[in-house]
mmCIF file of C-alpha atoms and ligand atoms in Angstrom:
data_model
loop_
_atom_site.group_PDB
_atom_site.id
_atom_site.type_symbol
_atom_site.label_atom_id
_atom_site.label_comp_id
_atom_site.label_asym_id
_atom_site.label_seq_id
_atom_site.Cartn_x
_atom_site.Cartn_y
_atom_site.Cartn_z
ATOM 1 C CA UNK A 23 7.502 -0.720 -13.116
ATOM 2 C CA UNK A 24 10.188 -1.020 -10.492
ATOM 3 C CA UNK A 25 13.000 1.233 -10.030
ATOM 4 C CA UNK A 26 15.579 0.380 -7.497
ATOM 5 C CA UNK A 27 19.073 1.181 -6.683
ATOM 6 C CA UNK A 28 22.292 -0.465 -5.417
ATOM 7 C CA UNK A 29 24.373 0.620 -2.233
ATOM 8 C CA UNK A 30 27.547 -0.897 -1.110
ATOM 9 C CA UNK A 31 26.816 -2.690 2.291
ATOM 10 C CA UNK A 32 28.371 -1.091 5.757
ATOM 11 C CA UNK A 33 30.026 -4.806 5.791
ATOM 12 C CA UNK A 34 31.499 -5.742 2.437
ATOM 13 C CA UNK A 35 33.092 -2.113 3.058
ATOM 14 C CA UNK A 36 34.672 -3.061 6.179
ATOM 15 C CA UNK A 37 35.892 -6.492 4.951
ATOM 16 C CA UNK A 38 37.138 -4.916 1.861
ATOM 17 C CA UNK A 39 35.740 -8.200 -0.016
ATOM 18 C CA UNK A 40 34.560 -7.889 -3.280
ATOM 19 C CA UNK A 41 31.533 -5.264 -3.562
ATOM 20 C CA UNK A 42 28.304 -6.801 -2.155
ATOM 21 C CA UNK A 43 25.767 -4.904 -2.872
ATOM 22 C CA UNK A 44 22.175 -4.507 -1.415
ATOM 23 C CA UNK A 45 19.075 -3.232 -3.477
ATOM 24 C CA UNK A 46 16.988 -0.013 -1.930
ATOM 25 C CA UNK A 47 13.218 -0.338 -3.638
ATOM 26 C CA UNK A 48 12.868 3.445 -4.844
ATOM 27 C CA UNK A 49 9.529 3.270 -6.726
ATOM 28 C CA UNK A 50 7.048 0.621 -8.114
ATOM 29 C CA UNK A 51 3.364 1.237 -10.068
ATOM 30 C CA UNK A 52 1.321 -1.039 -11.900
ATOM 31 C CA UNK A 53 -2.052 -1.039 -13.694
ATOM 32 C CA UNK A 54 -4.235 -2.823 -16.106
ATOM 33 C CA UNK A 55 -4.633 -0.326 -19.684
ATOM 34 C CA UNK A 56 -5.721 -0.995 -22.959
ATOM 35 C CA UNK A 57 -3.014 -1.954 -25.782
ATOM 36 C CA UNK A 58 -2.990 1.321 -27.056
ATOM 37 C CA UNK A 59 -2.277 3.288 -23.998
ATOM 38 C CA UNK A 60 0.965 1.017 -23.346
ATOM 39 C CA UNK A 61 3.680 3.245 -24.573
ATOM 40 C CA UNK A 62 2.104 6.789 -22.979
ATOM 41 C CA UNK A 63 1.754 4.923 -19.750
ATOM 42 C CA UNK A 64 5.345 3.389 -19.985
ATOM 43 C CA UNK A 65 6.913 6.892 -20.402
ATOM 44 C CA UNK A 66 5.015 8.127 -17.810
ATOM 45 C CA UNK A 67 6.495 5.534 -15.576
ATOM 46 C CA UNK A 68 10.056 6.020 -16.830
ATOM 47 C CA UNK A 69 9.075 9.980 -15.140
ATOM 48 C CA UNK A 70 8.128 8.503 -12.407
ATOM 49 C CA UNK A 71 11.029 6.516 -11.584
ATOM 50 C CA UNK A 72 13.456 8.956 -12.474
ATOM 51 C CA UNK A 73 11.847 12.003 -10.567
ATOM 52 C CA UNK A 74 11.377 10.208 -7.159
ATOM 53 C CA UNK A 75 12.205 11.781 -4.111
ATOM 54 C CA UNK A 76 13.316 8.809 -2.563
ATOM 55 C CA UNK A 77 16.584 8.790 -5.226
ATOM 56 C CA UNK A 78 18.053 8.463 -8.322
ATOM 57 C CA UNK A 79 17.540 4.671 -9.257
ATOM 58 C CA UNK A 80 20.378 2.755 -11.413
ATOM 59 C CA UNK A 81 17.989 0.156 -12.439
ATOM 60 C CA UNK A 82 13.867 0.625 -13.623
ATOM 61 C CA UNK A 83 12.415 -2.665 -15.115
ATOM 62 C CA UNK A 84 9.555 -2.646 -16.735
ATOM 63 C CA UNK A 85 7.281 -5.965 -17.069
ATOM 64 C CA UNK A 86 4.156 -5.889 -19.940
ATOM 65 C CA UNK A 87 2.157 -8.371 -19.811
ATOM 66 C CA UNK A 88 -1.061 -9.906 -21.295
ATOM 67 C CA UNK A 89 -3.897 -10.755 -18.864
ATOM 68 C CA UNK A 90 -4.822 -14.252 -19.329
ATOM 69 C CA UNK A 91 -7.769 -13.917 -17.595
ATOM 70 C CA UNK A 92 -10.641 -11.831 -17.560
ATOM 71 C CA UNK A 93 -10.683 -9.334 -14.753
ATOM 72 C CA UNK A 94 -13.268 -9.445 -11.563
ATOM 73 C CA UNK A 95 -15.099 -6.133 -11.498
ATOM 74 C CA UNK A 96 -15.506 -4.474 -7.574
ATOM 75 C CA UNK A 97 -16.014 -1.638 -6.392
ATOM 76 C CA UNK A 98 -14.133 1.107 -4.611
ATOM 77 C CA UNK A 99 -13.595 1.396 -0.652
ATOM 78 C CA UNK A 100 -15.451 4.723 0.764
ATOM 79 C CA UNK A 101 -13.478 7.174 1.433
ATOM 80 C CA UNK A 102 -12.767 9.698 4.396
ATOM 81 C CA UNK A 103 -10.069 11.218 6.079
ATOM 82 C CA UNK A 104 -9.321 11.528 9.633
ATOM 83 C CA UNK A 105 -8.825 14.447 11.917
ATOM 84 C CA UNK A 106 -5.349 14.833 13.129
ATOM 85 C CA UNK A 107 -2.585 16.934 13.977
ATOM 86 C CA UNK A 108 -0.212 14.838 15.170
ATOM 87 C CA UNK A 109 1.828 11.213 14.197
ATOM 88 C CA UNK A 110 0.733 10.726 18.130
ATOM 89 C CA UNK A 111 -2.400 11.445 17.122
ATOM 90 C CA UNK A 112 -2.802 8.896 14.183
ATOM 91 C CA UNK A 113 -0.644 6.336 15.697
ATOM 92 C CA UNK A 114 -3.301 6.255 18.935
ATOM 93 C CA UNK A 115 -6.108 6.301 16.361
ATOM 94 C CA UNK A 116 -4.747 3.184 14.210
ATOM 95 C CA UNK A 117 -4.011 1.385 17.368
ATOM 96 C CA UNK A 118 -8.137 2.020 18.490
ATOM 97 C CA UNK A 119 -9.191 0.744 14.960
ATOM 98 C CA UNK A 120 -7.545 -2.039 14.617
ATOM 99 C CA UNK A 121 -8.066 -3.484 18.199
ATOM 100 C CA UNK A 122 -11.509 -3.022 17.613
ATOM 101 C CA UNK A 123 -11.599 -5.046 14.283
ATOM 102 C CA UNK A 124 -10.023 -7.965 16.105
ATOM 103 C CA UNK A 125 -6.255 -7.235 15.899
ATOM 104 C CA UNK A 126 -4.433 -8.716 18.782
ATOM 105 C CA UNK A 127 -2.146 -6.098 20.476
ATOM 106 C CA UNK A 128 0.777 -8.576 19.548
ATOM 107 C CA UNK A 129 -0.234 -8.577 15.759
ATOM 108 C CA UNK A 130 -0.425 -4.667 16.396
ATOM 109 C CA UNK A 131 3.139 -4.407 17.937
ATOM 110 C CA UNK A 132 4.750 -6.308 15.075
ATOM 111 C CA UNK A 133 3.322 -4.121 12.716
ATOM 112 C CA UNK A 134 4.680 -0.898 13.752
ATOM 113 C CA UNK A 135 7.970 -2.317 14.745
ATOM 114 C CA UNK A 136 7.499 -3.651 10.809
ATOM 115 C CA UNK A 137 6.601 0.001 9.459
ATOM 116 C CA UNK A 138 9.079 1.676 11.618
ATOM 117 C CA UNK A 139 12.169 -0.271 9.689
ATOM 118 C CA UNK A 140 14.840 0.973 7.838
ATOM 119 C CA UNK A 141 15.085 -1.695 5.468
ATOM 120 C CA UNK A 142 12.080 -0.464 3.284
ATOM 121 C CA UNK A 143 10.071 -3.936 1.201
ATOM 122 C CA UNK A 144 9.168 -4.026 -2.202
ATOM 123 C CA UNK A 145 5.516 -5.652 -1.481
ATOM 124 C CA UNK A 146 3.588 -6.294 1.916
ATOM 125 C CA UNK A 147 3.979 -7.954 5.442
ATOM 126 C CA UNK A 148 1.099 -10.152 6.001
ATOM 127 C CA UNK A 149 0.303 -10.572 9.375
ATOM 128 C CA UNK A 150 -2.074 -13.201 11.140
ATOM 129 C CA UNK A 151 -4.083 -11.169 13.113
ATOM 130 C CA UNK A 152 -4.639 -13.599 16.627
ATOM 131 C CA UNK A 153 -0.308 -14.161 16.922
ATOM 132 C CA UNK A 154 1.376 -11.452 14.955
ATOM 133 C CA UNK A 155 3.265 -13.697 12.958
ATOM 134 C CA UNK A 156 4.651 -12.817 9.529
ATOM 135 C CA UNK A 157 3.718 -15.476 7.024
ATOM 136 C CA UNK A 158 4.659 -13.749 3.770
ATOM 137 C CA UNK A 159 6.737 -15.785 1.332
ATOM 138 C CA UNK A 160 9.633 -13.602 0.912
ATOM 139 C CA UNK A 161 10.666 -11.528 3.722
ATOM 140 C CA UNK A 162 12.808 -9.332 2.188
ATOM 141 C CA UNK A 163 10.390 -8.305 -0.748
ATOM 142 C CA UNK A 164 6.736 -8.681 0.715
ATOM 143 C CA UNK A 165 3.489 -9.392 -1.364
ATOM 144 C CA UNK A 166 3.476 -7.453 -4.188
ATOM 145 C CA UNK A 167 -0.391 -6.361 -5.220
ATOM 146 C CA UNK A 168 -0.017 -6.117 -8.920
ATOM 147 C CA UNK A 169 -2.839 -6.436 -11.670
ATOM 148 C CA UNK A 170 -4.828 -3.359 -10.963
ATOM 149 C CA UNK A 171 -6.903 -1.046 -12.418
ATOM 150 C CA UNK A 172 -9.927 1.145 -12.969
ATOM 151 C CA UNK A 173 -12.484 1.940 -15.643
ATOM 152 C CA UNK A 174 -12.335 5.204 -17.766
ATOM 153 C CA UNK A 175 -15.637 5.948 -16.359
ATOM 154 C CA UNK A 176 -15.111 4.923 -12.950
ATOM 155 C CA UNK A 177 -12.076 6.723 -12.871
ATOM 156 C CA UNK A 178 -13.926 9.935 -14.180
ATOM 157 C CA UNK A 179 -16.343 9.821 -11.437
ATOM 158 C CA UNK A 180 -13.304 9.399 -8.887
ATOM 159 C CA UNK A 181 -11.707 12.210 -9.992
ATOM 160 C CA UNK A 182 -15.224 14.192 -9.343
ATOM 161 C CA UNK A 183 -15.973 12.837 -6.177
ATOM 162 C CA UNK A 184 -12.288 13.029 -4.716
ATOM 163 C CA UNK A 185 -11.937 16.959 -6.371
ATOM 164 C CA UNK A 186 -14.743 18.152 -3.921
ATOM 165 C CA UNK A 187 -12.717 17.373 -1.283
ATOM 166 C CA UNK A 188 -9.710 18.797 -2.360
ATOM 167 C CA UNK A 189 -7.780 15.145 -2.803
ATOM 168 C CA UNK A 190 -7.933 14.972 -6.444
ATOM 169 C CA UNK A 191 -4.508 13.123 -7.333
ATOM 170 C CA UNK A 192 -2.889 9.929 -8.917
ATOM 171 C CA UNK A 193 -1.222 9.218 -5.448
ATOM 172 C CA UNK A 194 -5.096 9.191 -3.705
ATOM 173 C CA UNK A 195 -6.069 7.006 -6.975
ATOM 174 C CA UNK A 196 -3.431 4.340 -7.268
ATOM 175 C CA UNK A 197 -3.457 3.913 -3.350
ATOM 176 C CA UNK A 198 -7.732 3.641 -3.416
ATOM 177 C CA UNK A 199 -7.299 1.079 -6.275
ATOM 178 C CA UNK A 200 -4.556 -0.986 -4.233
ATOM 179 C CA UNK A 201 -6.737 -0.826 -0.711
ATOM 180 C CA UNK A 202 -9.929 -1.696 -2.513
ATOM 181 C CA UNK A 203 -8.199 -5.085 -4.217
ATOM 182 C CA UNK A 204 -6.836 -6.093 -1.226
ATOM 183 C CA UNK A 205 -9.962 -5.639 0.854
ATOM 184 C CA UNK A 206 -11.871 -7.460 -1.514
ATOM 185 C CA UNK A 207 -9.401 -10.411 -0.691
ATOM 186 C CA UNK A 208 -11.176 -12.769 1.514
ATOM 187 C CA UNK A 209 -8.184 -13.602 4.127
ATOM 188 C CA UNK A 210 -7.682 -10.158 4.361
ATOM 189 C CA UNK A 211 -8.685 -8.064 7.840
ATOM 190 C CA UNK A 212 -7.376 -4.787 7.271
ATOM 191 C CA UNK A 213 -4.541 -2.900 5.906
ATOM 192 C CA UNK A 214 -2.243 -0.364 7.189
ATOM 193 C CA UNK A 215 -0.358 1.945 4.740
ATOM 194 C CA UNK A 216 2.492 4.203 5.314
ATOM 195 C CA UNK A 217 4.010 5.870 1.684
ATOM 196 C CA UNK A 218 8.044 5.798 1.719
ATOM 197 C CA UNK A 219 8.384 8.876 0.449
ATOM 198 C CA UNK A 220 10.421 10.891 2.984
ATOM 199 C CA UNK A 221 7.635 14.231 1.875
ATOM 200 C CA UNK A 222 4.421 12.150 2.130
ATOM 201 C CA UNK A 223 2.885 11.893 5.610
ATOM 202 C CA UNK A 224 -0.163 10.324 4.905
ATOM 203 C CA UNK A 225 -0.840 7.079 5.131
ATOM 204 C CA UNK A 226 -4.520 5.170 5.486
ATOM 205 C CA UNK A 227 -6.208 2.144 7.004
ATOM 206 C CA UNK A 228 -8.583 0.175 5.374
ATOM 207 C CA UNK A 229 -10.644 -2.668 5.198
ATOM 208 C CA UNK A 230 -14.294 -3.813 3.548
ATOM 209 C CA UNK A 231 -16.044 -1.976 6.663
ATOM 210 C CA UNK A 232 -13.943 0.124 7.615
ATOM 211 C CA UNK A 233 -13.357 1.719 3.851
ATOM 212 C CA UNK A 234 -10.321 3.470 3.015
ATOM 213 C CA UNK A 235 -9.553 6.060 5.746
ATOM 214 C CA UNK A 236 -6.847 8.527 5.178
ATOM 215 C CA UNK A 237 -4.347 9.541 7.951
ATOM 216 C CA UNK A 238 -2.470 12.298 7.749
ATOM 217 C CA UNK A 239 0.729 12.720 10.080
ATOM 218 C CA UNK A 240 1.228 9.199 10.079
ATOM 219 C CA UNK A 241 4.897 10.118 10.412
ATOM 220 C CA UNK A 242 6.959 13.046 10.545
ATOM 221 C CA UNK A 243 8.067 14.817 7.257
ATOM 222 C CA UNK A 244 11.496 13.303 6.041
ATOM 223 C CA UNK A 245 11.095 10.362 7.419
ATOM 224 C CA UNK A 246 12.109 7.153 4.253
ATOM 225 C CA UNK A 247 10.093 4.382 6.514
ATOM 226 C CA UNK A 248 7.390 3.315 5.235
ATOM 227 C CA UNK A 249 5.532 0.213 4.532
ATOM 228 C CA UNK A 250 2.275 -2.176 3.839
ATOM 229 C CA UNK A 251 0.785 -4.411 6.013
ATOM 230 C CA UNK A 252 -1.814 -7.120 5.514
ATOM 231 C CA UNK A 253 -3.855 -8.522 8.579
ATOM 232 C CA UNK A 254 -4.947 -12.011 7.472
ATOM 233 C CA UNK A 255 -7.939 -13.891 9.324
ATOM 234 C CA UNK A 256 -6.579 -17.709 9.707
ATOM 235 C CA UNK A 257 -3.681 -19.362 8.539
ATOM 236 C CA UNK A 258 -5.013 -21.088 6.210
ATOM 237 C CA UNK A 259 -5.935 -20.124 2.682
ATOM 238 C CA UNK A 260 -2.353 -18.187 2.442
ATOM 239 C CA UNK A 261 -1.433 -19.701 -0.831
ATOM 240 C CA UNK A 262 -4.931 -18.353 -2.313
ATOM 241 C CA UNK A 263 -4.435 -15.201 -0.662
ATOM 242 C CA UNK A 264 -0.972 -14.375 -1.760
ATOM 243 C CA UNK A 265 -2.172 -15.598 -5.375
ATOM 244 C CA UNK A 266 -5.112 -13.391 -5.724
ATOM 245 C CA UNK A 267 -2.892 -10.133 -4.075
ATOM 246 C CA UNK A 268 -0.309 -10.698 -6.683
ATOM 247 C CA UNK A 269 -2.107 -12.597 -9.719
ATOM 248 C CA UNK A 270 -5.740 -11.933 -10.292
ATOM 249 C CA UNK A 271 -6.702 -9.480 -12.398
ATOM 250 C CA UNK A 272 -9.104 -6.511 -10.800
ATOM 251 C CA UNK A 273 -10.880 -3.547 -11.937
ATOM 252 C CA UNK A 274 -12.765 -0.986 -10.051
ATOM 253 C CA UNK A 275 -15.735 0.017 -12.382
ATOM 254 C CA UNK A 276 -17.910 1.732 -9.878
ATOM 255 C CA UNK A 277 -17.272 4.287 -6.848
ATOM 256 C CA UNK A 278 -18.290 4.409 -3.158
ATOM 257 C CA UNK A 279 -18.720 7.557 -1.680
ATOM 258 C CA UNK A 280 -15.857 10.370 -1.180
ATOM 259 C CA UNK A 281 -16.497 12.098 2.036
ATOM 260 C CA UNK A 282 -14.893 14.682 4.160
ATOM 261 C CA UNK A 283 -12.967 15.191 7.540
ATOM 262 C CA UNK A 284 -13.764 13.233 10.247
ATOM 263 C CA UNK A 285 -12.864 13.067 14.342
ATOM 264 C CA UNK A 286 -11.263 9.795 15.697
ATOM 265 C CA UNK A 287 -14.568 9.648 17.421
ATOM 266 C CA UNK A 288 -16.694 9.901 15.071
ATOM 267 C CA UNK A 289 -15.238 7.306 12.852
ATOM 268 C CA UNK A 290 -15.338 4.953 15.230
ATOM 269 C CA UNK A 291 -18.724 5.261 16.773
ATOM 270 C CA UNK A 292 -20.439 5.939 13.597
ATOM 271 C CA UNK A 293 -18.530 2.863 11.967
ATOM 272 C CA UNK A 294 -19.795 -0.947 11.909
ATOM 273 C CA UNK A 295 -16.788 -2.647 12.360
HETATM 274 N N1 WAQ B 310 1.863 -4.150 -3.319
HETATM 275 C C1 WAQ B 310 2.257 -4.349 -2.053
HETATM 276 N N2 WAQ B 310 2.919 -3.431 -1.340
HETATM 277 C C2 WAQ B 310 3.214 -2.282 -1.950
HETATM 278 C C3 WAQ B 310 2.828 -1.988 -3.281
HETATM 279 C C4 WAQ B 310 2.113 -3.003 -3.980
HETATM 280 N N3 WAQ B 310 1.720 -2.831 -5.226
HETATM 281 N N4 WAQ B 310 3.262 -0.756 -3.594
HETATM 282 C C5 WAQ B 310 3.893 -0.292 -2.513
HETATM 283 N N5 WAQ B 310 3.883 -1.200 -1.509
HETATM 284 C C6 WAQ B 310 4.452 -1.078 -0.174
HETATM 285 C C7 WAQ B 310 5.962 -0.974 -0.193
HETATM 286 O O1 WAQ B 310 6.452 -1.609 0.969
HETATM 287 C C8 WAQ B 310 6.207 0.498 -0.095
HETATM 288 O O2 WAQ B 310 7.415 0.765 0.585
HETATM 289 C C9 WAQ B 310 5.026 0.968 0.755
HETATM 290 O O3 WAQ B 310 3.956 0.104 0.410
HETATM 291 C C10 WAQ B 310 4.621 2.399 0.521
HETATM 292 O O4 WAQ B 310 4.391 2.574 -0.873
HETATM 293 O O5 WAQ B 310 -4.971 8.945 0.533
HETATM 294 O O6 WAQ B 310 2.525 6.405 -1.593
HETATM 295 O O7 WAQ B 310 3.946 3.831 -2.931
HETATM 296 O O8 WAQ B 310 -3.400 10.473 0.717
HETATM 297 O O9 WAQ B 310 5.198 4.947 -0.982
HETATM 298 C C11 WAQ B 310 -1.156 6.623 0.516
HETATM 299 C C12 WAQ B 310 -2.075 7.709 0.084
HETATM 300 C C13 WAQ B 310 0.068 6.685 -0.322
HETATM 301 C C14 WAQ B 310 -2.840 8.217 1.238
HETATM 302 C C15 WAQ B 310 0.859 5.479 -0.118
HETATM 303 O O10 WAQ B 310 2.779 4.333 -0.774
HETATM 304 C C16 WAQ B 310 -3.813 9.279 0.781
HETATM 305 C C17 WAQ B 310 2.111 5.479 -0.916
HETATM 306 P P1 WAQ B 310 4.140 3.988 -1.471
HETATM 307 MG MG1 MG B 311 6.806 5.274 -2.342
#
């Protein structure tokens, strides 16, 4: 599903010229569901798009499709969250991680100046990790990671594992699914994840090693930036990359542990990155 909406631009305005108009991306979902579930999970999505709180869109499109392929079966990133008060705090914190993974600080500085946009994408920035340059396709939209999913069962045990620490929700769901397809993408460092929603302030970093690692007060409440971005090892195997992220089918049928609260210490001591 994508729901989006059209605003006059500042300059077609000024030159009086015929209305140009420019798209704002207000929500997007995706998943993988059995034939019957299609027309429950379509009116759910309708909800969705129609109850977001970054707008009333004028235009949701929904796209059903038949896999063609079978899906590749992984499993879910770990999950923890990190301690933290402050966007100061977690910005410091992603900055530590990601150096130590290998991010250059240039790759580093693009990304934030990336997430801290006003013109929101649809999809992803991929980054090459060593120069910081963008190498996505389309600019304007990103990488879109569609073809997604997980098991009943796996799902089930999600819901268990994530309700004993108190994160029990579709938004926790959907954005473990996402993170755990694109970590299992081989060109694929780590990923940094900041929601759009102007009342959701936490984002999460992730990666194979790493796992999915929450971060609240990624940004200050109110605030409509927000954004994806991909560190990619070499710059080569794009094409594959950007293929698998949008094309190939995945399902998470089994679940990594769901732990608690951690200290930016702690994570990264403890972790073998
Ligand atoms: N593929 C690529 N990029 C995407 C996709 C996708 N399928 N969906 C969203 N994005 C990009 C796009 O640029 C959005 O503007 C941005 O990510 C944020 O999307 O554990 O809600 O759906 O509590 O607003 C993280 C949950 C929630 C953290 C993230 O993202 C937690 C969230 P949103
Ligand atoms: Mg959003």
């Amino acid at each position: 599903m994508r729901a989006s909406k059209n605003v006059e631009s500042q300059r077609s305005k000024a030159k009086k010229q015929k209305i140009k108009s420019d798209e704002i991306h207000i929500s997007g979902a995706e998943g993988i569901y059995a034939g019957q579930e299609i027309s429950t999970i379509a009116k759910q999505y309708i909800k969705r798009a129609s109850e977001h709180t970054r707008g009333i869109p004028d235009r949701v499109v929904i796209t059903i499709e038949k896999l063609q392929e079978r899906p590749e079966m992984i499993k879910s990133l770990p999950v923890i969250t990190l301690k933290s008060v402050s966007p100061l705090e977690s910005g410091r914190f992603i900055r530590q991680v990601l150096k130590k993974i290998g991010i250059s600080d240039d790759a580093i500085r693009v990304a934030f100046n990336l997430l801290k946009s006003k013109k929101t994408m649809r999809g992803a920035s991929l980054l090459l990790a060593e120069s910081g340059r963008r190498i996505e396709p389309d600019k304007e939209r990103g990488v879109r990671v569609t073809r997604l999913g997980i098991s009943k069962v796996a799902e089930k045990t999600l819901s268990g594992r994530l309700a004993k620490q108190g994160i029990n929700n579709a938004r926790v769901k959907e954005a473990l699914v996402l993170a755990s397809k694109v970590a299992s993408c081989k060109q694929v460092m780590a990923e940094l994840c900041i929601s759009d929603n102007p009342d959701y302030t936490t984002g999460y970093i992730a990666s194979k090693n790493l796992g999915y690692i929450r971060v609240p007060h990624i940004k200050n409440k109110g605030d409509r930036r927000g954004g994806r971005i991909f560190f990619l090892q070499k710059s080569f195997g794009i094409d594959e990359a950007v293929t698998y992220l949008e094309h190939k089918p995945v399902i998470i049928n089994g679940i990594a542990e769901c732990k608690g609260i951690f200290s930016s210490d702690e994570i990264i001591h403890n972790y073998n990155m």
